[in-house]
XYZ file of C-alpha atoms in Angstrom:
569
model
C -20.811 14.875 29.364
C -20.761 11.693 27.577
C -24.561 11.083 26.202
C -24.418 7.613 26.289
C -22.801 6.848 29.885
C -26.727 5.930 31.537
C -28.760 5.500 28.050
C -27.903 3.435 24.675
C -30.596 5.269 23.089
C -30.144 8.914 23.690
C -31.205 10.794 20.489
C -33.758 7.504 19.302
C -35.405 7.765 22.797
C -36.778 11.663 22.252
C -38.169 10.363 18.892
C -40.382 6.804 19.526
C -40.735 6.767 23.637
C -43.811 8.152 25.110
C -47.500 7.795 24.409
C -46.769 11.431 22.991
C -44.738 9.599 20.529
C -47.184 7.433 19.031
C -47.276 9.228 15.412
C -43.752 8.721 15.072
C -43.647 4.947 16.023
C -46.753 4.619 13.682
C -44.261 5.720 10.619
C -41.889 3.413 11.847
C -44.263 0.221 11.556
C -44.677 0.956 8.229
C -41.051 0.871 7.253
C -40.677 -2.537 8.936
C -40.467 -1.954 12.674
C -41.756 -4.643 15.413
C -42.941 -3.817 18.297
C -39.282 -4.596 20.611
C -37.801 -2.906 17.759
C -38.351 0.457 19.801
C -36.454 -0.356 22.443
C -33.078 -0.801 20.442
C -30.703 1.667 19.345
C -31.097 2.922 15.826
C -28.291 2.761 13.580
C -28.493 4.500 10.690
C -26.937 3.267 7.128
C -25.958 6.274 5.031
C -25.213 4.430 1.717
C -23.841 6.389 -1.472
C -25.452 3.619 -3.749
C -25.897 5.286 -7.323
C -25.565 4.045 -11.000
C -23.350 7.503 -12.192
C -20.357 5.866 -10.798
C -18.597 2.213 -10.419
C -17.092 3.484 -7.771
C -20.725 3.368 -5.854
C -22.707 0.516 -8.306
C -22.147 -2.250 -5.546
C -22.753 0.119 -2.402
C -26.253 -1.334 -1.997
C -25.010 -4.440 -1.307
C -22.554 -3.240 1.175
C -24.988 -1.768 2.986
C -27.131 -4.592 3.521
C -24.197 -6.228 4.981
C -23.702 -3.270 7.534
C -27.231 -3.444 8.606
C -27.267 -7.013 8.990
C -24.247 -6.238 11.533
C -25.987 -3.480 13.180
C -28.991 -5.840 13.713
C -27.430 -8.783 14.811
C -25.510 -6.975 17.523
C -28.669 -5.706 18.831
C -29.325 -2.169 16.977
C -32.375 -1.248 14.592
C -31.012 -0.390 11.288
C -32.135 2.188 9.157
C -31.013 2.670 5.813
C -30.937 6.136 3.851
C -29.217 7.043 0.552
C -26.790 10.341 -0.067
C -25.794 11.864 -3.476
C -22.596 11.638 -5.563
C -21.220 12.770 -8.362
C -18.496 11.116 -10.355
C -15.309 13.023 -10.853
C -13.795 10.238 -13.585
C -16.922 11.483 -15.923
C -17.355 14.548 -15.271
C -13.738 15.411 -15.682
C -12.757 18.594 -17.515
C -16.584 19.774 -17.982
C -18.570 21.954 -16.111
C -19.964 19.668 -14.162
C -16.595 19.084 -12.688
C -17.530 22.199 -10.546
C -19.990 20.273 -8.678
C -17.597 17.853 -7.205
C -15.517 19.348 -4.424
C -18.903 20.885 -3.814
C -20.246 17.490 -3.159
C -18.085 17.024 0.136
C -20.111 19.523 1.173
C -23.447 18.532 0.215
C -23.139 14.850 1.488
C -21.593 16.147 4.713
C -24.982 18.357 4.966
C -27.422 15.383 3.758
C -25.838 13.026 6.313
C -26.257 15.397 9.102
C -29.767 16.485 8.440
C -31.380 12.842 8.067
C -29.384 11.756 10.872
C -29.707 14.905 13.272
C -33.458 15.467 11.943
C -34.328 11.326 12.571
C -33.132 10.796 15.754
C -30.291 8.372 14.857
C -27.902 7.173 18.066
C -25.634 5.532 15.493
C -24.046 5.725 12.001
C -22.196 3.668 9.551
C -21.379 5.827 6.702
C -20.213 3.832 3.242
C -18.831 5.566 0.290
C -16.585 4.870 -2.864
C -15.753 8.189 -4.603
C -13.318 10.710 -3.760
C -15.673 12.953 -2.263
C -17.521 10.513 -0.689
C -14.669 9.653 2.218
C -14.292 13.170 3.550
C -17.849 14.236 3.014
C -18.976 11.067 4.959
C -16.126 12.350 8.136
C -17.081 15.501 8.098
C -21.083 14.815 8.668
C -19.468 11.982 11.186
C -17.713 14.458 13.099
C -20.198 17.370 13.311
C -22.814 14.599 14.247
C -20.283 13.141 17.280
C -22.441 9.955 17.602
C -20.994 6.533 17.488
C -19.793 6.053 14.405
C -17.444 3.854 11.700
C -16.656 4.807 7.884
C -16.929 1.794 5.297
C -14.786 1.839 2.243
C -15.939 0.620 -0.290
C -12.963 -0.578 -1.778
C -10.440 -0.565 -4.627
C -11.646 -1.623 -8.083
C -9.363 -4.459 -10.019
C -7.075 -3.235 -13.025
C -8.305 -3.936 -16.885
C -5.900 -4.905 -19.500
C -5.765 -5.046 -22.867
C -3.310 -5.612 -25.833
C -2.440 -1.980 -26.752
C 0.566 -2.422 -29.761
C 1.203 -5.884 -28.991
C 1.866 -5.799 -25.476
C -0.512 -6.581 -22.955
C -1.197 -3.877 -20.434
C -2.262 -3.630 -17.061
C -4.467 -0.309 -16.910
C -7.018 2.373 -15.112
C -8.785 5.315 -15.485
C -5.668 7.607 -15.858
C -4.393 5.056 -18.378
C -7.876 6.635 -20.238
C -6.469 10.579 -19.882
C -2.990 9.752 -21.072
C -4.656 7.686 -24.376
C -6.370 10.838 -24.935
C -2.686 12.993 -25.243
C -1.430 9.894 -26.896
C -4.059 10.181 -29.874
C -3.798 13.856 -29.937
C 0.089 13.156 -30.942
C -0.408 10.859 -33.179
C 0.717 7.853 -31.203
C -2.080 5.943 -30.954
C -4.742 5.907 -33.709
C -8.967 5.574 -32.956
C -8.707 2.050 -32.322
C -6.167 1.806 -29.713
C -8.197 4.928 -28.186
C -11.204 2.878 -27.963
C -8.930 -0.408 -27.037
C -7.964 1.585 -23.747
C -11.291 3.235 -22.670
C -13.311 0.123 -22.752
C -10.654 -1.962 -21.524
C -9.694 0.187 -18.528
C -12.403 -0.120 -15.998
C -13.499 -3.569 -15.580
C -16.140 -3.126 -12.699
C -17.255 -2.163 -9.653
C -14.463 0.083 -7.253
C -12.720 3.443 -6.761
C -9.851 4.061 -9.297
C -6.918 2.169 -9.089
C -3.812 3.558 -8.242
C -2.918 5.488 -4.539
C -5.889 8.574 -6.150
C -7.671 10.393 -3.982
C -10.077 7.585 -3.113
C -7.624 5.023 -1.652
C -5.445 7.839 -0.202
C -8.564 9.001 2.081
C -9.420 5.890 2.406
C -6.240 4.422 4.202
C -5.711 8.112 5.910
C -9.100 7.434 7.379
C -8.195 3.868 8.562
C -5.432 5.503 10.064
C -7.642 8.308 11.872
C -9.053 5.221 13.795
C -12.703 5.616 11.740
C -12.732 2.865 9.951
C -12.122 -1.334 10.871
C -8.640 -2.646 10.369
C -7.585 -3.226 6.460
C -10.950 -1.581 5.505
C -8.887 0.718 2.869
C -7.152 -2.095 1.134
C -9.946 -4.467 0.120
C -10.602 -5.284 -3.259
C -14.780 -3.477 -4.191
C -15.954 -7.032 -4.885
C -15.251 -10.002 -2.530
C -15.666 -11.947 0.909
C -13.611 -9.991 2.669
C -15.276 -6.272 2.083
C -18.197 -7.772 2.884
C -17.572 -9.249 6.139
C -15.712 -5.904 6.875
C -19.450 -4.047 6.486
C -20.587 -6.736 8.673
C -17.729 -6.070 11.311
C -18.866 -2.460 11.160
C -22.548 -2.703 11.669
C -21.201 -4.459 15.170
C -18.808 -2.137 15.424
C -21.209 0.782 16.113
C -23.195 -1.103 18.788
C -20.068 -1.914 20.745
C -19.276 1.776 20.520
C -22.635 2.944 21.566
C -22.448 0.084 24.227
C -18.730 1.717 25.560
C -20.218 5.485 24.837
C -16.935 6.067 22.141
C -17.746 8.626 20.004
C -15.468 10.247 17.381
C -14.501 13.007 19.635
C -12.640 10.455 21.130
C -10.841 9.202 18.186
C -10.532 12.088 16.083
C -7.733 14.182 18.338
C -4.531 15.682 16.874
C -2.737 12.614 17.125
C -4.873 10.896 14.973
C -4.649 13.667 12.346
C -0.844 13.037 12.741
C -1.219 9.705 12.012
C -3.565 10.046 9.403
C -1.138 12.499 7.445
C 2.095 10.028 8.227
C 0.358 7.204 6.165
C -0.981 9.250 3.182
C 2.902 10.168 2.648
C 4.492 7.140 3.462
C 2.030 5.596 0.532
C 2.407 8.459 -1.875
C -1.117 9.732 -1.616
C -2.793 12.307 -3.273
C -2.547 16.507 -2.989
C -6.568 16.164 -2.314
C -5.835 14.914 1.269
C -4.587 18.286 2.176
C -7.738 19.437 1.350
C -9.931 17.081 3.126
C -8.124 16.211 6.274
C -7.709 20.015 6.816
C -11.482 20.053 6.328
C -12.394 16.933 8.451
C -10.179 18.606 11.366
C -12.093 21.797 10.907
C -15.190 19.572 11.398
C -14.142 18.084 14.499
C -12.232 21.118 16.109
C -8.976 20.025 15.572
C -6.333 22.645 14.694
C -4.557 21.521 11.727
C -2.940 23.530 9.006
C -0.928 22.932 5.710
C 2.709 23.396 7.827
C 1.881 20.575 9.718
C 2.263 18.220 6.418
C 5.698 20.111 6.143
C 6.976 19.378 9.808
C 5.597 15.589 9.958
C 6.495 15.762 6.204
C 10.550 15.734 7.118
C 10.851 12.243 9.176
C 8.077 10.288 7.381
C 9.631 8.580 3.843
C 7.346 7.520 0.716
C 7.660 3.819 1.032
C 4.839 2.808 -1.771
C 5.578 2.175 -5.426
C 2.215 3.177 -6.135
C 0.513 4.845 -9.312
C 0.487 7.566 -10.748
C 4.634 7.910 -9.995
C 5.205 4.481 -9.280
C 4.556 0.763 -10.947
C 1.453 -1.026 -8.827
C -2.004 -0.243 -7.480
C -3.850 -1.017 -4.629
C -4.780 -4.033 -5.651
C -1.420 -5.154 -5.651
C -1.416 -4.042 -1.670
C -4.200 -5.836 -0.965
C -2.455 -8.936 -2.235
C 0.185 -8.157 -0.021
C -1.410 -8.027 2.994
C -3.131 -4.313 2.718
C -1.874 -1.175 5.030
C -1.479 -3.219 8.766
C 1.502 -4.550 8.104
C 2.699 -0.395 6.341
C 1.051 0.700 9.659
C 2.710 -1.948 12.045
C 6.542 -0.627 10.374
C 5.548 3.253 10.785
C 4.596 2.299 14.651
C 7.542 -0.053 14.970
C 9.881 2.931 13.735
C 7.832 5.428 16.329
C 6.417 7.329 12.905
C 2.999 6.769 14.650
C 1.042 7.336 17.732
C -0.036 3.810 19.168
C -1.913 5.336 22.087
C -4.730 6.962 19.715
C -8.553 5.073 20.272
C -10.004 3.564 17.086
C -13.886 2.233 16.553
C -13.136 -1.206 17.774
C -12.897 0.209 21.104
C -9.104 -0.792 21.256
C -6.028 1.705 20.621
C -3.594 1.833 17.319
C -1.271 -0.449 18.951
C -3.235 -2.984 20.264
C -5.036 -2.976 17.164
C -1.561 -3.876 15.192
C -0.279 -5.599 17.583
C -0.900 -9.080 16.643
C -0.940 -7.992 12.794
C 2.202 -9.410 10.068
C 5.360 -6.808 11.190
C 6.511 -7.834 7.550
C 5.442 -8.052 4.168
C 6.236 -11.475 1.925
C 9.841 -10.875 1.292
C 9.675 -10.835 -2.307
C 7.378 -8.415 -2.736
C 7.923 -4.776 -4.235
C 5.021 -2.652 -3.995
C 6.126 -1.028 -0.213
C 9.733 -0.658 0.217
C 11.926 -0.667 3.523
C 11.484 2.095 5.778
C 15.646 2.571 5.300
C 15.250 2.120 1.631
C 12.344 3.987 0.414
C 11.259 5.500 -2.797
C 11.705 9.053 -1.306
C 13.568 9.942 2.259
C 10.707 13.050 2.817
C 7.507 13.946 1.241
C 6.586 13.857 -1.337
C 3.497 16.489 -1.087
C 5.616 20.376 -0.595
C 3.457 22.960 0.489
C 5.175 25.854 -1.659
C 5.491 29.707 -0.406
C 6.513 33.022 -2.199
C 4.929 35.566 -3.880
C 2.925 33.068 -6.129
C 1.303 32.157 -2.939
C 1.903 33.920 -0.097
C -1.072 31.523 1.756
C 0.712 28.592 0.246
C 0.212 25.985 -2.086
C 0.010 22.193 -2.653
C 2.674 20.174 -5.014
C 3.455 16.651 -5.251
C 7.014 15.895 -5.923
C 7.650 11.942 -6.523
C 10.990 12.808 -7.395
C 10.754 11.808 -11.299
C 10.405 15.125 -12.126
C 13.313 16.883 -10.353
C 13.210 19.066 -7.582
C 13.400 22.427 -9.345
C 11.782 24.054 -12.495
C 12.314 27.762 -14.036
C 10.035 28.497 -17.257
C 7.756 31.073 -19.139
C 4.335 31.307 -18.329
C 1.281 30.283 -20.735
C -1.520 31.953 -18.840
C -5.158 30.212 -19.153
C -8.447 31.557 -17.852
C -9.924 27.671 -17.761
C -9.037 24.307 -18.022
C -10.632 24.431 -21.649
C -8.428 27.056 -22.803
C -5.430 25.164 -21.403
C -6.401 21.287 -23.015
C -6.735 22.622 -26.285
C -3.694 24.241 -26.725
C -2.128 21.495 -24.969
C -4.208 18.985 -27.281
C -3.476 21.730 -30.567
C 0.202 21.260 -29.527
C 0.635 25.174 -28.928
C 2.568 24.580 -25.109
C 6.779 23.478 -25.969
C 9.459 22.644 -22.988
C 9.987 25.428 -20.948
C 6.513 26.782 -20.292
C 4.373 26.972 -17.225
C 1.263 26.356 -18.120
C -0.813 28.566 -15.823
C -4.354 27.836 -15.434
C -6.382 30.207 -13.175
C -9.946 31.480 -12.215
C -10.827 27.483 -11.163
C -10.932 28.081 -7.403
C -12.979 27.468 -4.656
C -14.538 30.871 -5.290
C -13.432 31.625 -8.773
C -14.201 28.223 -10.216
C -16.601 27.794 -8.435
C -15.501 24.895 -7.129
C -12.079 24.101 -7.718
C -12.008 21.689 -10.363
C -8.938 18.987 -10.912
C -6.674 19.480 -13.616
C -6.228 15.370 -14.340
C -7.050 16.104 -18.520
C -4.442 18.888 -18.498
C -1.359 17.077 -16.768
C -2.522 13.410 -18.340
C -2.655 14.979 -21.629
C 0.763 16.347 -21.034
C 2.087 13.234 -20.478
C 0.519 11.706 -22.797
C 2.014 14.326 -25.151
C 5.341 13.512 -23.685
C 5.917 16.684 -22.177
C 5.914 15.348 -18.188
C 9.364 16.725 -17.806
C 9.719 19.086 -19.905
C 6.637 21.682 -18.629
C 5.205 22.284 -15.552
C 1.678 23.470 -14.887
C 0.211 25.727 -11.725
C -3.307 26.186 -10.634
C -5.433 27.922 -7.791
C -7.493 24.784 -8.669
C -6.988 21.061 -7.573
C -5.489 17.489 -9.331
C -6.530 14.360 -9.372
C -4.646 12.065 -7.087
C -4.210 10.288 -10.575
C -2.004 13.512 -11.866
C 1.651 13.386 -11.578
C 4.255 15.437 -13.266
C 5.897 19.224 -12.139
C 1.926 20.471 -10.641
C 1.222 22.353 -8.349
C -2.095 23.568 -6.933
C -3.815 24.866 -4.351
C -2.230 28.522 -4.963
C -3.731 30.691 -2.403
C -4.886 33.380 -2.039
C -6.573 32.267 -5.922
C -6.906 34.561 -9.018
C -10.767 35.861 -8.115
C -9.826 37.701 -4.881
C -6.928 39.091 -6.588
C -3.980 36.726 -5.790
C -0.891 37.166 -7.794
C -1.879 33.801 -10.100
C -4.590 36.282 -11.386
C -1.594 38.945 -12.418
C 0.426 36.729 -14.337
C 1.123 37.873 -18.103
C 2.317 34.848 -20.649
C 6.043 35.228 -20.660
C 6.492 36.246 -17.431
C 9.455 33.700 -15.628
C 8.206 31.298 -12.970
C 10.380 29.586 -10.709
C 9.344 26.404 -8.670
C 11.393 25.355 -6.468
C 10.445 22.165 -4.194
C 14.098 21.774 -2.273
C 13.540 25.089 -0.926
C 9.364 24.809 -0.790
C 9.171 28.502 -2.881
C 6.825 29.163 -5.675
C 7.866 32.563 -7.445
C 7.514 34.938 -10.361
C 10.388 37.417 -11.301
C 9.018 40.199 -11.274
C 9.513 43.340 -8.411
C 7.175 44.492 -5.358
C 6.586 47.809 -7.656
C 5.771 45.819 -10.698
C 3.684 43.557 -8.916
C 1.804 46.221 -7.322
C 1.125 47.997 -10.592
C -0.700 45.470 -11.700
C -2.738 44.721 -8.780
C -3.342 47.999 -8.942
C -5.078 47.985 -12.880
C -6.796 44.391 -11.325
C -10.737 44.375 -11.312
C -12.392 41.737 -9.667
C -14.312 39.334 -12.197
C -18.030 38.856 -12.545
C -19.209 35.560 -10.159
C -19.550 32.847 -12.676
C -22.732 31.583 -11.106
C -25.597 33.780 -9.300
C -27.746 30.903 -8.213
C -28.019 27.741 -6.888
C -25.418 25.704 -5.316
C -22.351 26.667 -6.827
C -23.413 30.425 -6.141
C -23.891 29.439 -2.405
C -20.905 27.545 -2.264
C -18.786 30.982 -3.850
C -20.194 32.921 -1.029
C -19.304 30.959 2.141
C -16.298 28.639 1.394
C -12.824 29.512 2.523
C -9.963 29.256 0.842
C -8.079 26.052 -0.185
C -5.357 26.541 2.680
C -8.090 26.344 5.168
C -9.572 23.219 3.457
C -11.826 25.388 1.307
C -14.953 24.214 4.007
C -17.925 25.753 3.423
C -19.196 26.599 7.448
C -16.143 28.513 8.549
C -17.392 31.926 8.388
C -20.958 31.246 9.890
């Protein structure tokens, strides 16, 4: 039964109609409501406005814009705020615990002001990584009309760093950092780079996690046309918050919700563009998360099978030369989109938010880039022929595990393990200059249950490159990267080191073969030696007792299952 077939107003209704409802409307004056207000729908504005971040700082803004849409195509808006946390700051600290934790929280926030208010509509606008799938996840438990805002890629910085000048970004910032450690840059350069890097308001440059879930999220159908490859700051993203405010009334007017979008096929398509553009390890995460959310059965094969027809056509960062800004100049992801439908790499029959399919939608979009452009290469020409993210098997991970192989880095790496117990323990002896070619650095206990939280490992692998070590060491993790980390990684490794997985068994010397041709992740050592030491293995102590890390520990799942936090209940 589709709730909005015979009334536009069928959650807002139960809350302001009625002489019983007087109290409620009473509120609602006070906030700014008119009398014929009442009888509109009410579209709410979830904006993750906050000052910890630039990816947020201009949010505010944004959301005016939305609510201006929402009112002018006939809807009440009603604007509410939801919490974020910065992963570029809190980066190799504690607090990085909090962060995939965050998905959660703003998924839950969303959902209860919405649910508890009585909203008939959403529009949902959020800049940081966990922002995007925390947003679609509330969205799809929720199952009202509903469109995701971006809110868009910040510019590059650049500075003169030895003479040269230099396009850079926030991982530009972790690399200086293994740079000074090795002497190559002194504490000026340092300080050249880190106040140089991030100009103003956006989501980190390159194809990270932000502007990978962004475009996979245009490419679910959530989200307007080109709303992932805007520029944080300009005309253009805000006429697209605009465009969504209306969006939401035409899809409360047709009765589209995102059950009706969010189907397998859109999942499929969703997956096909975060590989063709290189994306991020993180997007295994989420979209297994958001599928979760909206009963869609999705697991980490399926990125292996769509995986071996769809080729990494982006010359993004962190393996590749531009950033998103660069696409935007370009003409964004439609015209990426229009060559993946074009080559039947996408389903054109899937429903989006404006109420029109994935083909019709592209169908009067640029088929080509400007030919003299660089930053997405020819479907028969690409930077890679497959995938680029391997999920990795064996008895490292016998759940599986999450790499991302450009290509720089070779397909295949054998080495001695360097076992850490935290990503503290690993950056200083990376930083001290204690890890040489040939070792796997192994850095365990940072799962979603071990962690808590499942931090990213962007210090470790930036400060290996910066160290000049990308292809000479590899490093594994039950945790997570940064969609800024590139290099031999891989993470994800299931089952993780605090339920005793065999990550947690390691010893430092023991032989670790990756091997991303074959997708197998092992350690050479036999079923009876293996088993000894499970068998010596005591479970650690929970690292937190209390609070939400502690409640996060006790419900979520693990990483190959999106590492959701509602799965058990």
């Amino acid at each position: 039964m589709n709730e909005y077939e015979n009334n536009k107003r069928p959650y807002s209704s139960k809350v302001v109609d009625g002489d019983d409802r007087a109290p409620s409307r009473a509120m609602l004056y006070a906030v700014g409501f008119e009398k014929e207000d009442f009888e509109k729908p009410q579209v709410a504005i979830a904006s993750l406005w906050s000052e910890v971040t630039p990816c947020n700082i201009h949010l505010d803004k944004l959301a005016t814009e939305a609510a201006k849409g929402a009112d002018a195509a006939g809807g009440k808006s009603l604007t509410f705020g939801a919490p974020t946390v910065s992963d570029g700051i809190s980066m190799g600290t504690e607090g990085m615990k909090y962060s995939l934790v965050s998905r959660e929280v703003i998924a839950d926030s969303i959902e209860t002001v919405v649910g508890a208010e009585g909203m008939d509509g959403l529009v949902a606008i959020g800049g940081c990584d966990k922002n995007m799938p925390g947003c679609m996840i509330a969205i799809a438990r929720l199952n009202r009309p509903a469109v995701f805002i971006y809110g868009g890629t910040i510019l590059p910085g650049c500075a003169m760093v030895k003479g040269e000048k230099k396009d850079l970004d926030v991982v530009s910032v972790f690399e200086a950092v293994g740079k000074h450690a090795g002497g190559e840059f002194n504490d000026s350069e340092l300080h050249t780079v880190e106040s140089c890097a991030i100009p103003g308001a956006g989501s980190c440059g390159g194809m990270y996690t932000a502007n990978t879930m962004a475009s996979a999220i245009e490419a679910l159908g959530m989200s307007l046309p080109n709303s992932s490859a805007q520029a944080a700051v300009g005309d253009d993203k805000l006429m697209d918050c605009f465009d969504a405010g209306a969006a939401v009334m035409n899809m409360i007017e047709k009765g589209i919700r995102p059950s009706d979008i969010l189907t397998r096929k859109a999942f499929e398509n969703a997956i096909t563009v975060v590989i063709a553009l290189g994306g991020s390890t993180n997007a295994v995460l989420h979209l297994l998360a958001m599928a979760h959310a909206a009963n869609v059965e999705l697991s980490i094969d399926d990125f292996t099978e769509i995986g071996k027809r769809v080729p990494v056509v982006a010359d993004l960062k962190p393996s590749g030369k531009y950033v998103m800004a660069d696409l935007v100049r370009i003409g964004g992801t439609i015209p990426l989109m229009r060559m993946l439908l074009e080559a039947g790499l996408l389903h054109g029959d899937c429903m989006t938010v404006t109420g029109k399919t994935m083909a019709e939608n592209l169908a009067n979009s640029p088929l080509y880039y400007p030919e003299d452009q660089k930053v997405i290469l020819p479907l028969d020409k690409p930077k890679k022929k497959d995938s680029h993210l391997r999920i990795l098997y064996g008895n490292l991970a016998s759940e599986g595990s999450v790499a991302k192989i450009s290509g720089n880095e070779g397909l295949s790496f054998t080495g001695r393990a360097r076992c850490f117990d935290s990503e503290e323990e690993s950056m200083k002896a990376i930083l001290d200059g204690q890890i040489e070619a040939g070792d796997v650095i192994v850095v365990r206990m940072e799962g979603p249950k071990g962690g808590p939280g499942m931090r990213e490992m962007l210090g470790p692998t930036a400060a290996v490159m910066g160290r000049g070590l990308g292809d000479k060491v590899a490093l594994i993790t039950d945790g997570r990267f940064s969609g800024g980390s590139h290099g031999f990684v891989v993470g994800h490794i299931t089952p993780e080191a605090f339920v005793g997985g065999t990550i947690g068994l390691l010893k430092d010397g023991d032989t670790i073969t990756i091997d991303a041709e074959n997708n197998e992740i092992n350690v050479d050592l036999s079923e009876e030696e293996l088993a000894e030491r499970r068998a010596a293995w005591t479970q650690p102590e929970p690292r937190y007792r209390r609070g939400v890390l502690a409640k996060y520990a006790k419900l979520c799942e693990s990483a190959s299952k999106g590492a959701v936090s509602d799965a058990g209940l």
